[in-house]
Amino acid sequence: MKNAYAPYSKFKVGAALLTTSGKLFLGCNIENASYGMTNCAERTAIFSAVAQLGPKTKIRAIAVVNNQNVPCSPCGACRQVIFQFGPEAVVFFRGASEWKEMPIAELLPEGFRLQ
Ligand code: THU
């Protein structure tokens, strides 16, 4: 979160990803003057893990925090990417009134798979 590049929203996000093999990877959001090119903290952590470990990377859990301590569950795009590399992953995030722990399949029912 401290490394986030968020000059536009000022909303700094951090993600900590635990692989099924017990390795930890961190990510932050990285914004862009062309707003749509922004990468969320969750996807930064996932892409970093895959870049280091290779295509067999499996996510066991991923936790998300933000510098404003407000509710912040992963966006739809990140849910699909979490699902891809961890269909049984558990996601930790701040909900409306408490910290939450939810399986990705509950956050993203019927996630897309390419057969
Ligand atoms: N953002 C994340 O990094 N993760 C989330 O789960 C929600 C949103 C970022 C994207 C953008 O840089 C900023 O938060 C405001 O949307």
CSV table of C-alpha atoms and ligand atoms in Angstrom, one decimal:
chain,number,residue,atom,x,y,z
A,1,MET,CA,0.0,0.0,0.0
A,2,LYS,CA,2.8,2.4,0.8
A,3,ASN,CA,4.3,1.9,-2.7
A,4,ALA,CA,0.9,2.7,-4.4
A,5,TYR,CA,1.0,5.1,-7.3
A,6,ALA,CA,-2.3,6.9,-6.9
A,7,PRO,CA,-1.9,10.6,-7.7
A,8,TYR,CA,-5.4,10.8,-9.2
A,9,SER,CA,-7.6,9.1,-6.7
A,10,LYS,CA,-5.2,9.4,-3.7
A,11,PHE,CA,-6.7,6.0,-2.7
A,12,LYS,CA,-3.8,3.8,-2.0
A,13,VAL,CA,-4.4,0.0,-2.0
A,14,GLY,CA,-2.2,-2.9,-1.0
A,15,ALA,CA,-2.7,-6.6,-1.5
A,16,ALA,CA,-0.9,-9.6,0.0
A,17,LEU,CA,-1.2,-12.9,-1.8
A,18,LEU,CA,-0.4,-16.3,-0.3
A,19,THR,CA,0.2,-19.1,-2.8
A,20,THR,CA,-0.8,-22.7,-2.1
A,21,SER,CA,3.0,-23.4,-1.8
A,22,GLY,CA,3.2,-20.9,1.1
A,23,LYS,CA,4.9,-18.0,-0.7
A,24,LEU,CA,3.9,-14.3,-0.2
A,25,PHE,CA,3.6,-11.7,-2.9
A,26,LEU,CA,2.7,-8.0,-2.5
A,27,GLY,CA,0.9,-5.6,-4.8
A,28,CYS,CA,-0.3,-2.0,-5.0
A,29,ASN,CA,-2.5,0.0,-7.3
A,30,ILE,CA,-0.7,1.8,-10.1
A,31,GLU,CA,-2.7,4.5,-11.8
A,32,ASN,CA,-2.2,6.2,-15.2
A,33,ALA,CA,-3.0,9.5,-16.8
A,34,SER,CA,-5.1,7.4,-19.1
A,35,TYR,CA,-7.3,6.3,-16.2
A,36,GLY,CA,-8.4,3.0,-17.7
A,37,MET,CA,-4.8,1.7,-17.8
A,38,THR,CA,-4.8,1.6,-13.9
A,39,ASN,CA,-3.9,-1.7,-12.4
A,40,CYS,CA,-5.5,-2.6,-9.1
A,41,ALA,CA,-3.4,-3.9,-6.1
A,42,GLU,CA,-4.8,-7.4,-6.4
A,43,ARG,CA,-3.9,-7.8,-10.0
A,44,THR,CA,-0.4,-6.4,-9.4
A,45,ALA,CA,0.2,-9.0,-6.7
A,46,ILE,CA,-1.2,-11.8,-8.9
A,47,PHE,CA,0.9,-10.8,-11.9
A,48,SER,CA,4.0,-10.5,-9.8
A,49,ALA,CA,3.4,-14.0,-8.4
A,50,VAL,CA,2.9,-15.5,-11.9
A,51,ALA,CA,6.0,-13.6,-13.2
A,52,GLN,CA,8.1,-15.0,-10.4
A,53,LEU,CA,6.7,-18.6,-10.1
A,54,GLY,CA,5.3,-19.3,-13.5
A,55,PRO,CA,2.0,-20.4,-15.0
A,56,LYS,CA,1.2,-23.0,-12.4
A,57,THR,CA,0.8,-20.4,-9.6
A,58,LYS,CA,-2.1,-21.1,-7.4
A,59,ILE,CA,-3.6,-18.6,-5.0
A,60,ARG,CA,-4.6,-19.8,-1.5
A,61,ALA,CA,-5.6,-16.4,-0.1
A,62,ILE,CA,-5.5,-12.7,-0.9
A,63,ALA,CA,-5.9,-9.8,1.5
A,64,VAL,CA,-6.7,-6.2,0.6
A,65,VAL,CA,-6.1,-3.0,2.6
A,66,ASN,CA,-6.4,0.7,1.8
A,67,ASN,CA,-5.0,3.9,3.3
A,68,GLN,CA,-8.5,5.3,4.1
A,69,ASN,CA,-9.6,2.2,6.1
A,70,VAL,CA,-12.9,2.2,4.2
A,71,PRO,CA,-14.8,-0.9,2.8
A,72,CYS,CA,-12.9,-2.2,-0.2
A,73,SER,CA,-13.8,-5.6,-1.8
A,74,PRO,CA,-12.0,-6.5,-5.0
A,75,CYS,CA,-13.5,-5.1,-8.2
A,76,GLY,CA,-15.2,-7.3,-10.8
A,77,ALA,CA,-12.1,-7.5,-13.0
A,78,CYS,CA,-9.9,-8.6,-10.1
A,79,ARG,CA,-12.4,-11.2,-9.0
A,80,GLN,CA,-12.2,-12.9,-12.4
A,81,VAL,CA,-8.4,-12.8,-12.2
A,82,ILE,CA,-8.3,-14.2,-8.7
A,83,PHE,CA,-10.7,-17.0,-9.8
A,84,GLN,CA,-8.4,-17.8,-12.7
A,85,PHE,CA,-5.4,-18.5,-10.5
A,86,GLY,CA,-7.3,-19.7,-7.3
A,87,PRO,CA,-10.8,-21.0,-7.8
A,88,GLU,CA,-10.8,-22.0,-4.1
A,89,ALA,CA,-9.0,-18.9,-2.9
A,90,VAL,CA,-10.2,-17.1,0.3
A,91,VAL,CA,-10.4,-13.2,0.0
A,92,PHE,CA,-9.9,-11.0,3.1
A,93,PHE,CA,-11.2,-7.4,2.9
A,94,ARG,CA,-12.9,-4.7,4.8
A,95,GLY,CA,-16.6,-4.9,4.6
A,96,ALA,CA,-19.2,-2.3,5.5
A,97,SER,CA,-18.9,-2.9,9.2
A,98,GLU,CA,-16.2,-5.5,9.8
A,99,TRP,CA,-13.4,-7.4,8.2
A,100,LYS,CA,-14.6,-10.2,5.9
A,101,GLU,CA,-13.3,-13.5,4.8
A,102,MET,CA,-15.1,-14.9,1.7
A,103,PRO,CA,-14.3,-17.6,-0.8
A,104,ILE,CA,-13.8,-16.2,-4.3
A,105,ALA,CA,-16.6,-18.4,-5.6
A,106,GLU,CA,-19.0,-16.6,-3.4
A,107,LEU,CA,-17.7,-13.1,-4.5
A,108,LEU,CA,-17.8,-14.3,-8.1
A,109,PRO,CA,-20.5,-16.9,-8.7
A,110,GLU,CA,-20.2,-18.6,-12.1
A,111,GLY,CA,-16.8,-17.2,-12.8
A,112,PHE,CA,-15.8,-17.6,-16.4
A,113,ARG,CA,-13.6,-20.5,-17.5
A,114,LEU,CA,-12.4,-21.2,-21.0
A,115,GLN,CA,-12.6,-24.9,-21.7
B,1,THU,N1,-8.4,-0.2,-6.5
B,1,THU,C1,-7.6,-1.3,-6.1
B,1,THU,O1,-6.4,-1.2,-6.3
B,1,THU,N2,-8.2,-2.4,-5.7
B,1,THU,C2,-9.6,-2.5,-5.4
B,1,THU,O2,-10.0,-3.5,-4.9
B,1,THU,C3,-10.5,-1.4,-5.7
B,1,THU,C4,-9.9,-0.2,-6.4
B,1,THU,C5,-7.8,1.0,-6.9
B,1,THU,C6,-7.9,1.4,-8.3
B,1,THU,C7,-7.7,2.9,-8.3
B,1,THU,O3,-6.3,3.2,-8.4
B,1,THU,C8,-8.2,3.3,-7.0
B,1,THU,O4,-8.3,2.1,-6.2
B,1,THU,C9,-9.6,4.0,-7.0
B,1,THU,O5,-10.5,3.3,-7.7
